[in-house]
C-alpha positions as a LaTeX table, in Angstrom:
\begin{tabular}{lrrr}
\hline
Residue & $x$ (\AA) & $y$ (\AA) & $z$ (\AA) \\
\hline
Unk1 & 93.88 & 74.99 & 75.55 \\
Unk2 & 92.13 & 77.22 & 77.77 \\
Unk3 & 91.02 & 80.79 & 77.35 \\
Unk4 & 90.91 & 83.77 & 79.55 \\
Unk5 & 89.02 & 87.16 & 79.64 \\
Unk6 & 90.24 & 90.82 & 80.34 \\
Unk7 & 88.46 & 93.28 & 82.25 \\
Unk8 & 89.38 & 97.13 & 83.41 \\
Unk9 & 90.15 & 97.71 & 86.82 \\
Unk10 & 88.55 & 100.82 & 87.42 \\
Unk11 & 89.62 & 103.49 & 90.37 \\
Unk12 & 92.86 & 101.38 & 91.07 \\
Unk13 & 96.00 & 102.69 & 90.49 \\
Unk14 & 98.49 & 99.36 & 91.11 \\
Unk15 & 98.87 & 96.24 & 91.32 \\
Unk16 & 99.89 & 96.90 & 94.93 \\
Unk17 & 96.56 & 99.26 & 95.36 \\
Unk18 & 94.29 & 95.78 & 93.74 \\
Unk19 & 96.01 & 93.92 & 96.26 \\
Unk20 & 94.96 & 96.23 & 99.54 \\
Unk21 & 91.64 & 96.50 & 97.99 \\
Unk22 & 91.34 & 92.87 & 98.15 \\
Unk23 & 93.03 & 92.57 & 101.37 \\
Unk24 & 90.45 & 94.72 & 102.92 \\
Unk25 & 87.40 & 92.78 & 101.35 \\
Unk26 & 88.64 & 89.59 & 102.25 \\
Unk27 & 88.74 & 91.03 & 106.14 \\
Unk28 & 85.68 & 92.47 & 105.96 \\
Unk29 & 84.29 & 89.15 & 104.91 \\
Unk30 & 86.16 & 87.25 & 107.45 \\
Unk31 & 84.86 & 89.87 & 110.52 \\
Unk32 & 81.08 & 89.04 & 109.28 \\
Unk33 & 81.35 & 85.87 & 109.76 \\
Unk34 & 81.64 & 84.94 & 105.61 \\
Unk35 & 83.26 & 82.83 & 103.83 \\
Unk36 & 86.27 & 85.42 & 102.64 \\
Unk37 & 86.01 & 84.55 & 98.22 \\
Unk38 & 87.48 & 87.34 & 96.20 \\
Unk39 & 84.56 & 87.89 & 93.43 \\
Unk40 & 83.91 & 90.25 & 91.16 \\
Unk41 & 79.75 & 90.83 & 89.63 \\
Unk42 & 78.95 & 91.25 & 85.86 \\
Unk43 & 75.87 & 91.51 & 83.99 \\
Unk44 & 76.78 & 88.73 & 81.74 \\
Unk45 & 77.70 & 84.66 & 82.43 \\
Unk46 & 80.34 & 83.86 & 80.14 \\
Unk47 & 79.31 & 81.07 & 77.20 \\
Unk48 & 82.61 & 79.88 & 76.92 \\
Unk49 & 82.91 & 79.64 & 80.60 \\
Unk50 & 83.90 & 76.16 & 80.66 \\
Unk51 & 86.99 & 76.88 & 79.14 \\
Unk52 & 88.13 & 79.12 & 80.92 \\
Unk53 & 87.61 & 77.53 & 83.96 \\
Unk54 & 90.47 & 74.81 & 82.38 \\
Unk55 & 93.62 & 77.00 & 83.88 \\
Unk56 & 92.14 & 80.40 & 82.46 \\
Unk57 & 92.88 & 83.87 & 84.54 \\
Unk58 & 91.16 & 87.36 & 84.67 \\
Unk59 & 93.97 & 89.54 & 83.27 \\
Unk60 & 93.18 & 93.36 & 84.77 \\
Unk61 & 94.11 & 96.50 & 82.45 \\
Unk62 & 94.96 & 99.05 & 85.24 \\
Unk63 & 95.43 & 102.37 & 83.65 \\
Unk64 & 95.57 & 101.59 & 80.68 \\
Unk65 & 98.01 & 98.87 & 80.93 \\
Unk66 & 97.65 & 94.89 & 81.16 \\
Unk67 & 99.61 & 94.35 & 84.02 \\
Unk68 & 97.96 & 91.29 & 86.56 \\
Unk69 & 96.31 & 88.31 & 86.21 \\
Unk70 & 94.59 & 86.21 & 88.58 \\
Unk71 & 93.41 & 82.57 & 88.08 \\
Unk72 & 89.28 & 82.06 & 87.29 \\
Unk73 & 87.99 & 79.49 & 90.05 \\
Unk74 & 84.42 & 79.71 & 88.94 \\
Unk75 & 81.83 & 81.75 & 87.81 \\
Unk76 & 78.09 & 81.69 & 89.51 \\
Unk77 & 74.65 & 82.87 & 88.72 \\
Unk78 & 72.29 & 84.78 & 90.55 \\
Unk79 & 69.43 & 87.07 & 90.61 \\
Unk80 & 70.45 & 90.93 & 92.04 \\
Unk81 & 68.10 & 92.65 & 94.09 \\
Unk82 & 66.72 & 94.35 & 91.38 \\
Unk83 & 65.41 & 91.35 & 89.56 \\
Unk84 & 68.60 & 91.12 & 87.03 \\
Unk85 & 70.29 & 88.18 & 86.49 \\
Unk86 & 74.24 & 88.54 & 86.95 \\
Unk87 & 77.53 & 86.74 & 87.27 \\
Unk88 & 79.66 & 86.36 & 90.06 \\
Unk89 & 83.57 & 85.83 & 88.64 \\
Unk90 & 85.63 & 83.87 & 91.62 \\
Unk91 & 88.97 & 84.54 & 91.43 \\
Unk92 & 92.00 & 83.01 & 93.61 \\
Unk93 & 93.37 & 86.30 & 95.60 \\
Unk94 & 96.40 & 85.24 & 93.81 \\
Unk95 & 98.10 & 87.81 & 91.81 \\
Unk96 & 100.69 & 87.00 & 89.12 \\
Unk97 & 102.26 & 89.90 & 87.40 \\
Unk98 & 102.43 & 90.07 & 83.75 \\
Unk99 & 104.39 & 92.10 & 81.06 \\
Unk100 & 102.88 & 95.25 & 81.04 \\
Unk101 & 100.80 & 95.71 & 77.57 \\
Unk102 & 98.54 & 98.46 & 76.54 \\
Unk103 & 95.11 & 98.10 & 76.20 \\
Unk104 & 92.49 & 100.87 & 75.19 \\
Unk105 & 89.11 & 101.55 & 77.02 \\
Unk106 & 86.10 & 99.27 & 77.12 \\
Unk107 & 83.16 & 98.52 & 78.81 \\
Unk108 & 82.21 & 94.94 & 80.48 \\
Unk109 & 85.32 & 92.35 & 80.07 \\
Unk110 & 86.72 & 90.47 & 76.92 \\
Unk111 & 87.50 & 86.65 & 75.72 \\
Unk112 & 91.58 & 86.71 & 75.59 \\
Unk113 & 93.02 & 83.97 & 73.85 \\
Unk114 & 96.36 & 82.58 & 75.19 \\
Unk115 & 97.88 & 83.50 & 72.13 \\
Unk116 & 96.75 & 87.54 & 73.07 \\
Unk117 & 97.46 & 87.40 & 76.78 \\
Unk118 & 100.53 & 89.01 & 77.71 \\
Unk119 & 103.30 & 86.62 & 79.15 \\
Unk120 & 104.24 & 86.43 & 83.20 \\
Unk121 & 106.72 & 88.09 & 84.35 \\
Unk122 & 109.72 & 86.63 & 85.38 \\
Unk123 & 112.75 & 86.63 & 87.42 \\
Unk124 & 114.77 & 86.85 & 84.44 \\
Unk125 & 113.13 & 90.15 & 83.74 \\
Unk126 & 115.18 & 92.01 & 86.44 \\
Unk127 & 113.33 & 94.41 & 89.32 \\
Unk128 & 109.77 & 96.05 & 87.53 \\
Unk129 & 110.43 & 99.86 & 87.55 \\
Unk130 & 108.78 & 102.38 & 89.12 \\
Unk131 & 105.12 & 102.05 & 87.61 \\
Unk132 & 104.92 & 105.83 & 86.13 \\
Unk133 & 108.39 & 105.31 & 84.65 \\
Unk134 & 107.32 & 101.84 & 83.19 \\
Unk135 & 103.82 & 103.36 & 82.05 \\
Unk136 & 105.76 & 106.32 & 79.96 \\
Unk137 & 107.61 & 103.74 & 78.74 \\
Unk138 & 105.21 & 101.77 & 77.52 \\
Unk139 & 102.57 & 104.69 & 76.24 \\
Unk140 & 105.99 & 105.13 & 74.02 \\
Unk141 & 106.07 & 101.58 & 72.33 \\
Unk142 & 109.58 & 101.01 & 74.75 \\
Unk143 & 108.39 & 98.15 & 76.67 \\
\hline
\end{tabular}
């Protein structure tokens, strides 16, 4: 069984907003002549890394909801500038909507065990809402 981790998306508002933010990065990446990899830097390598990297995802709490997962392709160390060793999270610029579930403030990211991690969404959930209307609802216990 494999495990997955949570993290905050900070300063995005959307899914859709995650996505352009991406989007860009990738291009810029591509127009220096880089290999265009979707990564994200922590402070900390994961212990448990090896299982998540056996079908795990990074599942993003934007605004306060769960809402988007992407899949974990690997995680690699490396020395910062500044002397500290960090973490660079891969991800596939895949991004596979979830059921929206709340999630309060923290710092750094979280283990989430597949039993935790909110389900995909699916086509026999209908058309999402409109994301404020869908947040109220959910900051209400309706969703």
């Amino acid at each position: 069984m494999s495990l997955h981790m949570i993290k905050l998306c900070v300063g995005v508002e959307s899914i859709e907003d995650l996505q352009t933010h991406v989007a860009l990065r990738l291009e810029t990446q591509r127009r220096a002549g880089q290999r265009p990899e979707q990564t994200h830097v922590t402070r900390v390598m994961p212990k448990r890394a090896a299982e998540m990297l056996e079908g795990g995802s990074l599942y993003w709490v934007i605004k306060g909801q769960v809402q988007v997962r992407q899949p974990l392709l690997r995680f690699d160390a490396f020395t910062s500038e500044d002397g500290i060793e960090r973490c660079r999270i891969v991800l596939a610029p895949e991004f596979i909507a979830t059921r929206w579930q709340p999630r309060r403030a923290f710092q750094g990211w979280r283990y989430l065990t597949v039993e935790d991690a909110p389900p995909d969404r699916s086509a026999a959930d209908g058309e999402p809402l409109p994301p404020q209307l869908e947040r109220e609802l959910a900051e209400l216990g309706l969703l």
